[in-house]
C-alpha cells in the first residue's frame, strides 16, 4: 500500500471514530433530555408560565439533538465522498476539506466533514484544478486556486478507492457509478453532481427555474437536491412545511421523495396536482364530495388543447371581468346633489387594483365611499352621531362584506358563454357542462375553480406556500401554471420536465414557448437545458433517439454518456401464447445476470392486469396500476403512464405493434418514454408487425 493511500485510510479511520463518538454523545443527550421532558410533563400546569417556557425550550433542544444524532448516523454509512485542497486568494490561506452528505463536527467546534450543501463545496462541483471561484449567498464571490480535487469510494471505515480529477475524467467516474444496479429508490447523486446540474441546484430560491431535461439527465434528482440546498442555506427564510412537491401520480411522488430523508429533508408537502388544487379550494370544495377525474379520451384533441392553454385562462378572466362589471356599480356616487366619487375615479380604482379579487375591491370601495361620505358631512359641520349614521348607510354600497359564492355555478356560466364564443366546439362544451354538474372534473376544471375562487371571493393570500417544485411538468398544459402563478404571486417555482416525454399529447406541453412567453417571462425567470443523459447505455439511447426522429415535433438533442451495453433485443412471436414463454425466458435470464429492478411496460391498466395475471403463473410479479402502485425491487408490470419518471435495470416493452401504436406524434412520445426507462438492457416483445416508430434490430439479438 503506497504512502498516500495509507494516509487516506488513516484519515478515514479517524473520521469514522469521530462519528462514532458523536453518536454515543448525542444518544446520551437524547436519553437524558427525554427523561427531563417526561418529568416536566408530569408536573406541567398551564398556569405556570416558567414551567411552560422550560418545557418548550426542552422540546426544541430535543429536536436539535435528534437532528445531530440523525446526521451522524447517516454519515456513519459513508463518511465522505470528496476532498478539495485550495488557496483562498483574498485571505491567502490554504484549506483542505473533506465533503460528505452530512456535515460532521468534532467537539462541536472542529469541522471534520463539510456538508455538500455548504457554499465552499461548490468548488468541488464547479472547478477544475487551477484558478476558480465560488459564490456565498448574500456575501458574494470568492476567488480560489484549486490544488486537488479527489473523489472517494468509501464504506464506513473502509477505503475502497480514490480518484483525482486530473487522473480520471468526469465521464469515466460517472460510468463507474452508473454501471451499478438500480435500487428501488431514487438515488442520490451527491458525489457525481455535474456543473450544469450544480448551477440549477444552487440557484437562488427567489427566482423561478424552468428545466428542460432529456430522459435520464437527472432532472428529478436535481430538483430533490435543490430543496435540500435551499433549506440548508436559507433556513432563516424558508421552512420545509412551506415547500410543495407536485407530481402527476402518487407512485412517482413516493419514488422521488424517498430520497429526501437521505438529503436531511423532512416534512415536505407532496401531492398530485389534483390534490393541490383541492387544497387551494379549501372549504369551497368539500373532500366528502365524490370526484371522478375525466380521462383525456373523453374529449377531442382541439378542445383539450384549448383547455390546456393560456387562452382558456384568458377567456375565463374575460368572463370574470364581465361578472365584476355587473356586480360593482360603475356610476358616480352622490350625497344629495354633491358628487363625492366619480365614475371615472371608480374605473381608475378598478384598473389600479386589477390584480385583486372582486370581493377585495368591494371591501376597499366600501371603505373609500364611507370615508368620503364622512368627510362630506364633517365639512358641513354635522354632529358625530349624524356623520356616523350617514356613513353607516354606505357600508355595503358596492356589495356585502361577506357574500356566498357558488364557484361551480360561475364555472358553468362561463362554459355556457364559451359555447357561444367557440361554436365549433359546442358539442364538447355541452358534454363538459354535463360532467362538471355531476362533479366530474379534470385537472383543468379544478384549476379553473381555483382561479374563480381567487378572482371572485378571496381576500387573503395563500401565505403558507413559499416554493413549489413541479416534476414531469410537460404532462400539464400552460393553463395550470398560469393559474398557480396568478393565485400565488409571492411563491417561487422549480419546474422540471421534458417536452419529448409528454404523454398527454393534446393537453400537455409539446414545447416551452407558451410557458416562457405568457407565464414565466420576467427577469427573475431562468430557463435551463440538461442535454446529457446519464441513464441509458449508448445502444438504448440511440435506439430511443430514432423514435423522436420519426416524429414531426422538434426535440432537444441528447448527449449520452459513453457507456456501452447490449444491443436492444427485439423478439417477434407468431402467436400470442408464445409471448408468455418468451417473456419468462428473457426475464429469468436478466435475473441470472443479477438485475434487481425489472419492468414489463404495457399500454394501459387493462393490459397490465392481463399480462400480470399471465406471468404470475411462472414468475413473482407485482402489478402496478393507478390504484395499486408501489415501486419496489423485483419484477414490476405497469402501464406507460406510470412508468414515466421511473427507471429500471431492464425493461421489456410489451407488444408495441403497428396497430396498437400507429405512427403519430403522441404514440412516438409514449414509446420514447417506455424505451428510456431502461438503464442497462431493453427488450421488445411483439406478436405481429412492429410499430413503424420502432426499429427492427438487424443484429444477432433479433429473434423471430
XYZ file of C-alpha atoms in Angstrom:
704
model
C 0.000 0.000 0.000
C 1.504 3.356 -1.057
C 2.032 6.194 1.394
C -0.824 8.377 0.058
C -3.304 5.530 0.371
C -2.114 4.825 3.931
C -2.655 8.489 4.837
C -6.141 8.463 3.378
C -7.033 5.204 5.133
C -5.823 6.594 8.454
C -7.788 9.809 7.981
C -10.914 7.785 7.219
C -10.470 5.684 10.388
C -10.057 8.849 12.474
C -13.116 10.491 10.886
C -15.158 7.366 11.432
C -14.184 7.319 15.104
C -15.308 10.942 15.493
C -18.688 9.955 14.048
C -18.988 7.004 16.458
C -18.065 9.257 19.396
C -20.689 11.806 18.270
C -23.372 9.126 18.004
C -22.601 7.941 21.547
C -22.580 11.526 22.868
C -25.849 12.571 21.206
C -27.587 9.328 22.147
C -26.755 10.005 25.824
C -28.017 13.569 25.465
C -31.195 12.344 23.748
C -31.895 9.841 26.538
C -31.247 12.489 29.201
C -33.480 15.178 27.734
C -36.225 12.641 27.084
C -36.360 11.952 30.832
C -36.295 15.665 31.616
C -39.223 16.310 29.290
C -41.163 13.459 30.871
C -40.634 14.993 34.338
C -41.741 18.399 33.068
C -44.902 16.867 31.586
C -45.612 15.075 34.871
C -45.520 18.391 36.742
C -46.974 20.548 33.984
C -49.566 23.204 34.822
C -50.892 25.521 32.147
C -50.978 28.423 34.610
C -47.217 28.185 35.260
C -45.501 30.263 32.517
C -41.979 29.453 33.705
C -42.646 25.713 33.532
C -44.266 26.135 30.120
C -41.228 28.012 28.763
C -38.850 25.409 30.154
C -40.875 22.655 28.524
C -40.964 24.462 25.178
C -37.188 25.038 25.232
C -36.543 21.421 26.169
C -38.652 20.175 23.238
C -36.703 22.432 20.848
C -33.421 21.190 22.298
C -34.552 17.562 21.948
C -35.292 18.106 18.252
C -31.837 19.660 17.731
C -30.152 16.721 19.475
C -32.157 14.247 17.396
C -31.114 16.102 14.251
C -27.415 15.842 15.172
C -27.847 12.173 16.042
C -29.572 11.581 12.712
C -26.842 13.439 10.750
C -24.021 11.455 12.366
C -25.868 8.155 11.949
C -26.260 8.907 8.234
C -22.612 9.920 7.978
C -21.586 6.591 9.511
C -22.657 4.738 6.349
C -20.413 6.825 4.119
C -18.418 9.492 5.990
C -17.441 11.460 2.896
C -17.104 11.260 -0.883
C -14.744 14.067 -1.870
C -11.905 16.364 -0.921
C -10.732 19.790 -2.028
C -7.392 21.455 -1.304
C -7.305 25.113 -2.277
C -5.909 28.559 -1.548
C -8.236 31.492 -0.869
C -6.727 34.354 -2.868
C -8.221 37.066 -0.656
C -7.216 35.572 2.675
C -4.045 33.963 1.299
C -4.862 30.908 3.366
C -4.639 27.221 2.411
C -7.542 24.902 3.174
C -8.246 21.190 2.921
C -11.831 19.999 3.294
C -13.474 16.595 3.097
C -17.023 16.707 1.727
C -19.894 14.462 2.723
C -23.620 14.040 2.609
C -23.768 15.346 6.173
C -21.539 17.797 8.000
C -19.575 16.312 10.921
C -18.075 18.293 13.815
C -15.502 17.186 16.407
C -16.028 18.559 19.921
C -18.795 20.698 18.390
C -16.093 23.111 17.136
C -13.739 21.471 14.622
C -15.085 20.711 11.123
C -14.230 17.124 10.150
C -16.577 16.784 7.174
C -18.130 19.706 5.298
C -21.769 19.342 4.223
C -22.119 19.109 0.408
C -24.641 21.966 0.547
C -22.181 24.428 2.081
C -21.129 27.217 -0.316
C -17.470 26.133 -0.266
C -18.482 22.658 -1.524
C -19.416 24.153 -4.891
C -15.653 24.304 -5.615
C -15.772 20.501 -5.904
C -18.631 20.662 -8.417
C -17.720 23.796 -10.337
C -13.921 23.952 -10.578
C -11.073 22.063 -12.146
C -7.524 22.161 -10.762
C -6.270 25.729 -11.192
C -7.994 29.080 -10.824
C -11.673 29.113 -9.914
C -14.331 30.771 -7.806
C -17.399 30.031 -5.730
C -20.373 32.035 -4.560
C -21.519 32.553 -0.978
C -25.212 33.530 -0.766
C -25.639 37.107 0.487
C -21.834 37.602 0.687
C -20.569 37.413 -2.869
C -17.908 35.593 -4.884
C -14.571 34.189 -3.612
C -11.563 33.514 -5.878
C -9.529 30.352 -5.249
C -6.627 28.314 -6.567
C -7.696 24.653 -6.517
C -4.742 22.316 -5.937
C -6.525 18.977 -5.501
C -9.959 17.534 -6.257
C -10.344 13.945 -5.124
C -13.300 11.546 -5.155
C -13.581 8.556 -2.821
C -15.302 5.228 -2.724
C -15.731 4.517 0.963
C -17.966 2.335 3.110
C -17.891 3.095 6.838
C -14.222 2.982 7.879
C -13.016 1.161 4.730
C -11.335 2.982 1.840
C -12.189 1.128 -1.357
C -10.581 3.519 -3.852
C -9.999 7.171 -4.688
C -9.587 9.191 -7.900
C -8.041 12.573 -8.643
C -9.704 14.812 -11.216
C -6.530 15.198 -13.264
C -6.214 11.387 -13.498
C -9.800 10.285 -14.213
C -12.371 12.274 -16.188
C -15.882 13.083 -15.056
C -17.383 10.779 -17.637
C -15.127 7.884 -16.596
C -16.100 8.302 -12.963
C -19.752 8.590 -13.880
C -19.589 5.440 -15.981
C -18.245 3.572 -12.961
C -21.124 4.780 -10.796
C -23.780 4.270 -13.480
C -22.783 0.675 -14.138
C -24.288 -0.321 -10.786
C -27.713 -1.915 -10.473
C -30.745 0.236 -9.773
C -32.145 0.166 -6.253
C -35.863 0.539 -5.660
C -35.483 4.198 -4.678
C -34.384 7.365 -6.373
C -30.639 7.568 -5.940
C -28.712 10.497 -4.532
C -26.057 11.946 -6.829
C -24.059 13.979 -4.332
C -20.695 12.517 -5.343
C -21.289 12.949 -9.069
C -23.237 16.204 -9.413
C -22.216 17.832 -12.691
C -21.548 21.541 -13.209
C -24.745 22.141 -15.188
C -26.750 20.307 -12.502
C -24.994 22.220 -9.725
C -25.940 25.550 -11.347
C -29.611 24.618 -11.022
C -29.343 23.183 -7.511
C -27.639 26.306 -6.169
C -29.734 28.892 -7.994
C -31.333 31.369 -5.581
C -34.815 30.343 -4.342
C -36.038 33.873 -5.068
C -36.081 33.105 -8.799
C -38.227 30.777 -10.849
C -36.323 27.942 -12.502
C -37.589 26.008 -15.539
C -35.543 22.991 -16.620
C -35.827 21.082 -19.873
C -34.047 17.831 -19.157
C -33.779 14.948 -21.595
C -34.590 11.438 -20.413
C -32.007 10.329 -17.864
C -30.492 13.794 -17.349
C -31.080 13.648 -13.604
C -33.639 16.457 -13.504
C -35.755 14.818 -10.809
C -32.761 14.130 -8.591
C -31.540 17.682 -9.179
C -34.919 19.008 -8.026
C -34.742 16.994 -4.791
C -31.180 18.178 -4.121
C -32.268 21.758 -4.803
C -34.813 21.502 -1.981
C -32.108 20.257 0.358
C -29.724 23.045 -0.685
C -32.306 25.814 -0.195
C -33.413 24.604 3.236
C -29.782 24.326 4.373
C -28.596 27.733 3.121
C -31.778 29.758 3.615
C -33.014 28.217 6.856
C -33.985 31.628 8.229
C -36.167 32.360 5.190
C -37.751 29.017 4.281
C -39.277 26.177 6.294
C -39.765 22.658 4.941
C -43.534 22.775 5.520
C -43.690 25.778 3.141
C -42.391 23.603 0.270
C -44.700 21.659 -2.028
C -43.641 18.874 -4.386
C -46.224 18.235 -7.094
C -46.239 15.230 -9.406
C -48.526 13.513 -11.877
C -49.227 10.355 -9.836
C -48.743 9.124 -6.277
C -46.373 6.294 -7.103
C -43.945 8.687 -8.754
C -44.147 11.003 -5.736
C -43.381 8.137 -3.352
C -40.453 7.160 -5.550
C -38.830 10.605 -5.800
C -39.454 11.789 -2.255
C -37.965 8.611 -0.783
C -34.541 10.216 -1.247
C -35.400 13.313 0.857
C -34.594 11.823 4.303
C -31.178 10.839 2.919
C -30.753 14.522 1.994
C -31.710 15.654 5.508
C -35.099 16.977 4.377
C -38.296 16.280 6.303
C -41.933 17.428 6.484
C -42.222 18.452 2.814
C -45.743 18.607 1.407
C -46.156 16.220 -1.516
C -49.245 15.632 -3.612
C -50.560 15.164 -7.121
C -51.738 18.315 -8.882
C -55.424 17.494 -8.457
C -54.941 17.234 -4.682
C -53.033 20.521 -4.634
C -55.869 22.365 -6.343
C -58.373 20.775 -3.986
C -56.281 22.050 -1.067
C -56.369 25.574 -2.523
C -60.154 25.331 -2.780
C -60.359 24.544 0.966
C -63.920 24.668 2.323
C -65.336 25.594 -1.066
C -64.711 22.070 -2.246
C -65.577 19.575 0.456
C -63.491 16.399 0.484
C -66.567 14.294 1.155
C -67.735 15.076 -2.376
C -67.012 12.357 -4.913
C -64.561 13.471 -7.578
C -64.031 11.482 -10.744
C -61.269 12.802 -12.929
C -62.245 12.510 -16.551
C -59.876 10.794 -18.947
C -58.430 12.592 -21.937
C -60.124 10.374 -24.430
C -63.471 11.827 -23.371
C -62.748 14.959 -25.402
C -61.354 15.661 -28.830
C -57.872 16.992 -29.363
C -58.914 20.529 -30.327
C -60.875 21.069 -27.129
C -58.168 19.510 -24.951
C -55.579 21.830 -26.491
C -57.821 24.790 -25.682
C -58.351 23.682 -22.048
C -54.638 23.207 -21.517
C -53.691 26.579 -22.995
C -53.380 30.087 -21.603
C -56.162 31.084 -23.990
C -58.604 29.109 -21.810
C -57.479 31.023 -18.717
C -57.630 34.351 -20.522
C -61.177 33.598 -21.703
C -62.138 32.770 -18.122
C -60.638 36.085 -16.995
C -62.724 37.914 -19.632
C -65.894 36.329 -18.256
C -64.955 37.193 -14.650
C -64.370 40.807 -15.694
C -67.881 40.862 -17.168
C -69.225 39.446 -13.910
C -67.297 42.083 -11.981
C -68.754 44.910 -14.067
C -72.244 43.524 -13.408
C -71.631 43.207 -9.670
C -69.850 46.504 -8.957
C -71.833 49.656 -9.747
C -69.684 51.793 -12.009
C -71.517 55.093 -11.703
C -70.946 58.344 -9.867
C -71.890 58.430 -6.169
C -73.756 61.441 -4.753
C -74.587 62.861 -1.348
C -77.605 64.943 -2.112
C -76.547 66.809 -5.235
C -72.845 66.666 -4.398
C -70.740 64.158 -6.401
C -68.381 62.599 -3.910
C -66.971 59.744 -6.054
C -66.968 59.993 -9.853
C -67.498 57.199 -12.317
C -64.041 57.922 -13.761
C -62.438 57.616 -10.315
C -64.119 54.220 -9.754
C -62.895 52.963 -13.133
C -59.399 54.211 -12.322
C -59.508 52.379 -8.975
C -60.565 49.112 -10.639
C -57.721 49.472 -13.135
C -55.133 50.198 -10.435
C -56.263 47.203 -8.356
C -56.874 44.792 -11.226
C -54.830 42.081 -9.511
C -57.173 41.961 -6.521
C -60.258 39.786 -6.140
C -63.709 41.166 -6.782
C -64.555 40.836 -3.082
C -61.390 42.726 -2.075
C -62.310 45.519 -4.472
C -65.805 45.663 -2.996
C -64.439 45.934 0.543
C -61.948 48.643 -0.427
C -64.558 50.615 -2.409
C -66.990 50.404 0.507
C -64.307 51.714 2.865
C -63.457 54.558 0.477
C -67.032 55.680 -0.048
C -67.753 55.606 3.705
C -64.707 57.834 4.311
C -65.799 60.215 1.546
C -69.339 60.435 2.987
C -67.991 61.124 6.481
C -65.615 63.782 5.145
C -68.501 65.456 3.257
C -70.646 65.716 6.389
C -67.683 66.781 8.538
C -67.140 69.706 6.168
C -70.822 70.583 6.570
C -70.220 70.642 10.324
C -72.648 67.852 11.213
C -72.631 66.154 14.618
C -70.632 62.918 15.112
C -73.816 60.881 15.516
C -75.149 62.185 12.194
C -71.827 61.560 10.449
C -71.676 58.015 11.820
C -75.292 57.323 10.784
C -74.774 58.668 7.248
C -71.581 56.654 6.856
C -73.390 53.508 8.001
C -75.816 53.841 5.054
C -72.935 53.339 2.625
C -71.114 50.445 4.386
C -72.291 47.947 1.760
C -72.897 50.370 -1.105
C -70.821 48.346 -3.601
C -71.652 44.942 -2.147
C -71.948 42.931 1.062
C -68.996 42.426 3.407
C -69.424 38.680 3.060
C -71.216 37.105 0.152
C -71.873 33.498 -0.743
C -70.202 32.480 -3.983
C -71.099 29.326 -5.900
C -67.845 28.547 -7.743
C -69.364 25.752 -9.774
C -72.269 27.936 -10.888
C -69.846 30.618 -12.106
C -67.807 27.987 -13.972
C -70.927 26.587 -15.644
C -71.950 30.149 -16.568
C -68.506 30.616 -18.125
C -68.881 27.380 -20.115
C -72.327 28.467 -21.337
C -70.762 31.730 -22.503
C -67.802 29.855 -24.049
C -70.206 27.672 -26.030
C -71.347 30.803 -27.865
C -67.781 32.074 -28.318
C -66.445 28.713 -29.617
C -69.302 27.486 -31.806
C -67.181 24.768 -33.450
C -66.659 23.182 -30.003
C -70.308 23.365 -28.916
C -70.789 19.585 -28.627
C -67.651 19.165 -26.487
C -68.588 22.053 -24.217
C -72.136 20.720 -23.740
C -70.598 17.383 -22.747
C -68.255 19.133 -20.292
C -71.111 21.109 -18.711
C -72.904 17.841 -18.034
C -69.747 16.331 -16.498
C -68.924 19.221 -14.158
C -72.532 19.461 -12.978
C -72.107 15.829 -11.877
C -68.869 16.918 -10.109
C -66.747 15.039 -12.626
C -63.615 17.189 -13.095
C -60.241 17.016 -14.755
C -57.204 18.976 -13.563
C -58.060 21.973 -15.791
C -61.575 22.204 -14.341
C -60.106 22.217 -10.836
C -57.595 24.890 -11.872
C -60.456 26.993 -13.247
C -62.382 26.663 -9.958
C -59.266 27.743 -8.029
C -58.903 30.772 -10.276
C -62.572 31.725 -9.879
C -62.262 31.454 -6.105
C -59.182 33.672 -6.085
C -60.615 36.259 -8.508
C -64.085 36.449 -7.049
C -64.042 35.915 -3.284
C -60.562 35.612 -1.724
C -59.393 38.486 0.472
C -56.268 36.820 1.927
C -53.169 35.303 0.297
C -52.063 31.669 0.391
C -49.200 32.643 2.694
C -48.267 29.058 3.660
C -46.820 28.238 0.213
C -43.314 29.623 -0.391
C -41.865 27.333 -3.067
C -43.353 24.742 -5.423
C -41.426 22.010 -7.213
C -43.288 20.511 -10.172
C -41.808 17.405 -11.782
C -42.881 15.869 -15.089
C -44.282 19.319 -15.807
C -44.729 18.566 -19.519
C -47.816 16.490 -18.666
C -49.729 19.655 -17.800
C -50.751 22.479 -20.115
C -49.632 26.079 -19.590
C -53.070 26.905 -18.181
C -52.406 25.227 -14.813
C -49.096 27.080 -14.421
C -50.821 30.342 -15.317
C -53.371 29.747 -12.559
C -50.705 28.917 -9.968
C -48.580 31.913 -10.926
C -51.537 34.326 -10.620
C -53.083 32.990 -7.414
C -49.663 32.573 -5.750
C -47.882 35.806 -6.729
C -45.264 35.575 -3.938
C -44.463 31.891 -4.491
C -41.412 30.800 -6.488
C -41.266 27.705 -8.681
C -38.852 24.986 -9.765
C -40.330 23.344 -12.862
C -38.747 20.194 -14.323
C -39.786 18.370 -17.463
C -39.033 17.042 -20.925
C -41.410 18.010 -23.717
C -40.395 14.858 -25.630
C -41.990 12.819 -22.826
C -45.410 14.469 -22.782
C -47.776 11.512 -22.567
C -50.843 13.799 -22.707
C -50.109 14.968 -26.210
C -53.202 17.114 -26.734
C -53.443 18.890 -23.401
C -49.854 18.857 -22.110
C -46.819 20.858 -23.242
C -45.110 19.958 -26.500
C -42.753 22.918 -26.219
C -41.875 25.502 -23.576
C -42.666 28.638 -25.596
C -46.157 29.376 -24.261
C -44.942 28.962 -20.684
C -41.859 31.131 -21.259
C -43.725 33.905 -23.088
C -47.016 34.092 -21.180
C -46.346 32.810 -17.648
C -42.647 32.997 -16.751
C -41.325 35.881 -18.808
C -39.741 38.222 -16.262
C -36.088 38.833 -15.417
C -36.369 36.545 -12.392
C -37.329 33.552 -14.553
C -34.476 31.267 -15.647
C -34.592 28.539 -18.293
C -32.016 25.718 -18.289
C -31.375 22.777 -20.605
C -29.907 19.486 -19.357
C -28.826 17.693 -22.519
C -26.617 14.907 -21.137
C -28.271 11.564 -20.461
C -26.756 9.561 -17.620
C -29.319 6.750 -17.539
C -29.214 4.721 -20.727
C -26.435 2.899 -22.451
C -25.381 4.286 -25.818
C -27.289 1.482 -27.542
C -30.567 2.234 -25.741
C -30.149 5.993 -26.129
C -29.548 5.754 -29.873
C -32.490 3.385 -30.316
C -34.832 5.750 -28.447
C -33.456 8.761 -30.289
C -34.523 7.231 -33.621
C -38.147 7.256 -32.388
C -38.054 11.030 -31.998
C -36.559 11.465 -35.475
C -39.641 9.772 -36.953
C -41.957 12.320 -35.295
C -42.831 15.801 -36.539
C -42.321 17.750 -33.306
C -38.976 19.404 -32.517
C -36.922 17.688 -29.826
C -33.830 18.505 -27.801
C -30.529 16.863 -28.764
C -29.448 14.077 -26.395
C -25.787 13.756 -25.384
C -25.332 10.259 -23.914
C -22.524 9.436 -21.518
C -20.353 6.860 -23.275
C -21.424 3.674 -21.522
C -21.899 0.708 -23.817
C -24.124 -2.291 -23.289
C -26.015 -4.886 -25.300
C -27.975 -4.098 -28.430
C -31.724 -3.668 -27.985
C -33.373 -7.096 -28.098
C -36.363 -7.385 -30.461
C -38.328 -10.639 -30.273
C -41.167 -11.315 -32.684
C -43.558 -14.176 -31.998
C -46.109 -15.620 -34.412
C -48.676 -16.480 -31.739
C -49.821 -14.552 -28.678
C -49.493 -17.619 -26.435
C -45.789 -17.845 -27.320
C -45.172 -14.352 -25.920
C -45.573 -15.570 -22.370
C -42.847 -18.232 -22.582
C -40.529 -15.808 -24.399
C -41.107 -13.152 -21.722
C -40.394 -15.643 -18.932
C -37.147 -16.703 -20.622
C -35.961 -13.101 -21.098
C -36.806 -12.093 -17.522
C -35.193 -15.183 -15.988
C -32.018 -14.517 -17.975
C -31.983 -10.954 -16.618
C -32.416 -12.272 -13.079
C -29.465 -14.639 -13.577
C -27.365 -11.645 -14.620
C -28.152 -10.045 -11.261
C -30.570 -7.300 -12.314
C -32.751 -6.225 -9.394
C -35.415 -3.964 -10.902
C -37.154 -5.363 -13.981
C -40.130 -3.704 -15.654
C -42.647 -5.041 -18.159
C -44.237 -1.932 -19.662
C -47.739 -2.232 -21.120
C -50.079 0.095 -22.970
C -52.684 0.668 -20.244
C -54.148 -0.616 -16.954
C -56.219 -3.286 -18.724
C -53.233 -4.820 -20.472
C -51.153 -4.518 -17.282
C -53.650 -6.695 -15.455
C -53.797 -9.260 -18.270
C -50.010 -9.560 -18.549
C -49.534 -9.702 -14.776
C -52.166 -12.452 -14.434
C -50.424 -14.431 -17.167
C -46.820 -14.068 -15.957
C -47.545 -14.638 -12.267
C -48.143 -18.310 -13.048
C -44.376 -18.707 -13.502
C -42.822 -15.567 -12.001
C -43.194 -13.492 -8.847
C -44.505 -10.227 -10.228
C -46.033 -7.047 -8.892
C -48.914 -5.473 -10.774
C -48.828 -1.688 -10.738
C -51.895 0.262 -11.799
C -53.194 3.724 -10.933
C -54.905 2.265 -7.838
C -52.138 -0.223 -6.930
C -48.780 1.470 -7.231
C -45.742 0.922 -5.006
C -42.278 0.987 -6.559
C -40.147 -1.925 -5.352
C -37.413 -4.348 -6.325
C -38.261 -7.374 -8.421
C -40.497 -7.687 -11.489
C -42.979 -4.862 -11.967
C -45.783 -4.878 -14.549
C -47.049 -1.372 -15.256
C -48.586 0.917 -17.889
C -46.530 3.551 -19.704
C -48.139 6.487 -17.911
C -46.985 5.141 -14.525
C -43.515 4.278 -15.815
C -42.793 7.888 -16.741
C -40.149 9.390 -14.463
C -39.030 5.974 -13.160
C -36.001 3.935 -14.114
C -35.226 0.217 -14.018
C -32.228 -2.032 -14.597
C -34.035 -3.652 -17.518
C -37.257 -3.024 -19.429
C -39.386 -5.367 -21.544
C -41.762 -3.387 -23.765
C -44.927 -5.418 -24.317
C -46.357 -5.810 -27.825
C -45.741 -2.398 -29.482
C -47.283 -3.379 -32.826
C -48.230 -1.098 -35.706
C -51.958 -1.458 -34.920
C -51.564 -0.650 -31.233
C -49.034 2.137 -31.759
C -49.669 3.652 -35.200
C -47.295 6.359 -36.393
C -48.462 9.504 -34.562
C -46.546 12.064 -32.539
C -48.465 11.071 -29.419
C -47.509 7.400 -29.769
C -43.934 8.416 -30.550
C -43.711 10.108 -27.165
C -45.250 7.098 -25.400
C -42.718 4.694 -26.918
C -39.844 7.085 -26.255
C -40.833 7.221 -22.582
C -41.066 3.419 -22.378
C -37.684 2.768 -24.019
C -35.781 5.348 -21.975
C -36.742 3.755 -18.649
C -34.009 1.114 -19.032
C -30.557 1.626 -17.531
C -28.794 -1.486 -18.829
C -30.932 -3.612 -21.153
C -34.039 -3.053 -23.267
C -36.140 -5.811 -24.771
C -39.117 -5.543 -27.106
C -41.578 -8.387 -27.423
C -44.267 -8.398 -30.114
C -46.864 -10.606 -31.745
C -47.464 -9.259 -35.223
C -45.943 -6.307 -37.067
C -43.594 -3.984 -35.163
C -44.694 -0.338 -34.941
C -43.044 1.733 -37.660
C -41.926 4.092 -34.913
C -39.519 1.393 -33.712
C -36.506 -0.173 -35.367
C -36.139 -3.886 -36.072
C -32.681 -4.587 -34.797
C -30.929 -6.429 -37.592
C -28.415 -7.922 -35.201
C -27.764 -11.230 -33.549
C -30.178 -10.057 -30.835
C -33.105 -10.203 -33.233
C -35.167 -13.318 -32.725
C -38.100 -14.387 -34.879
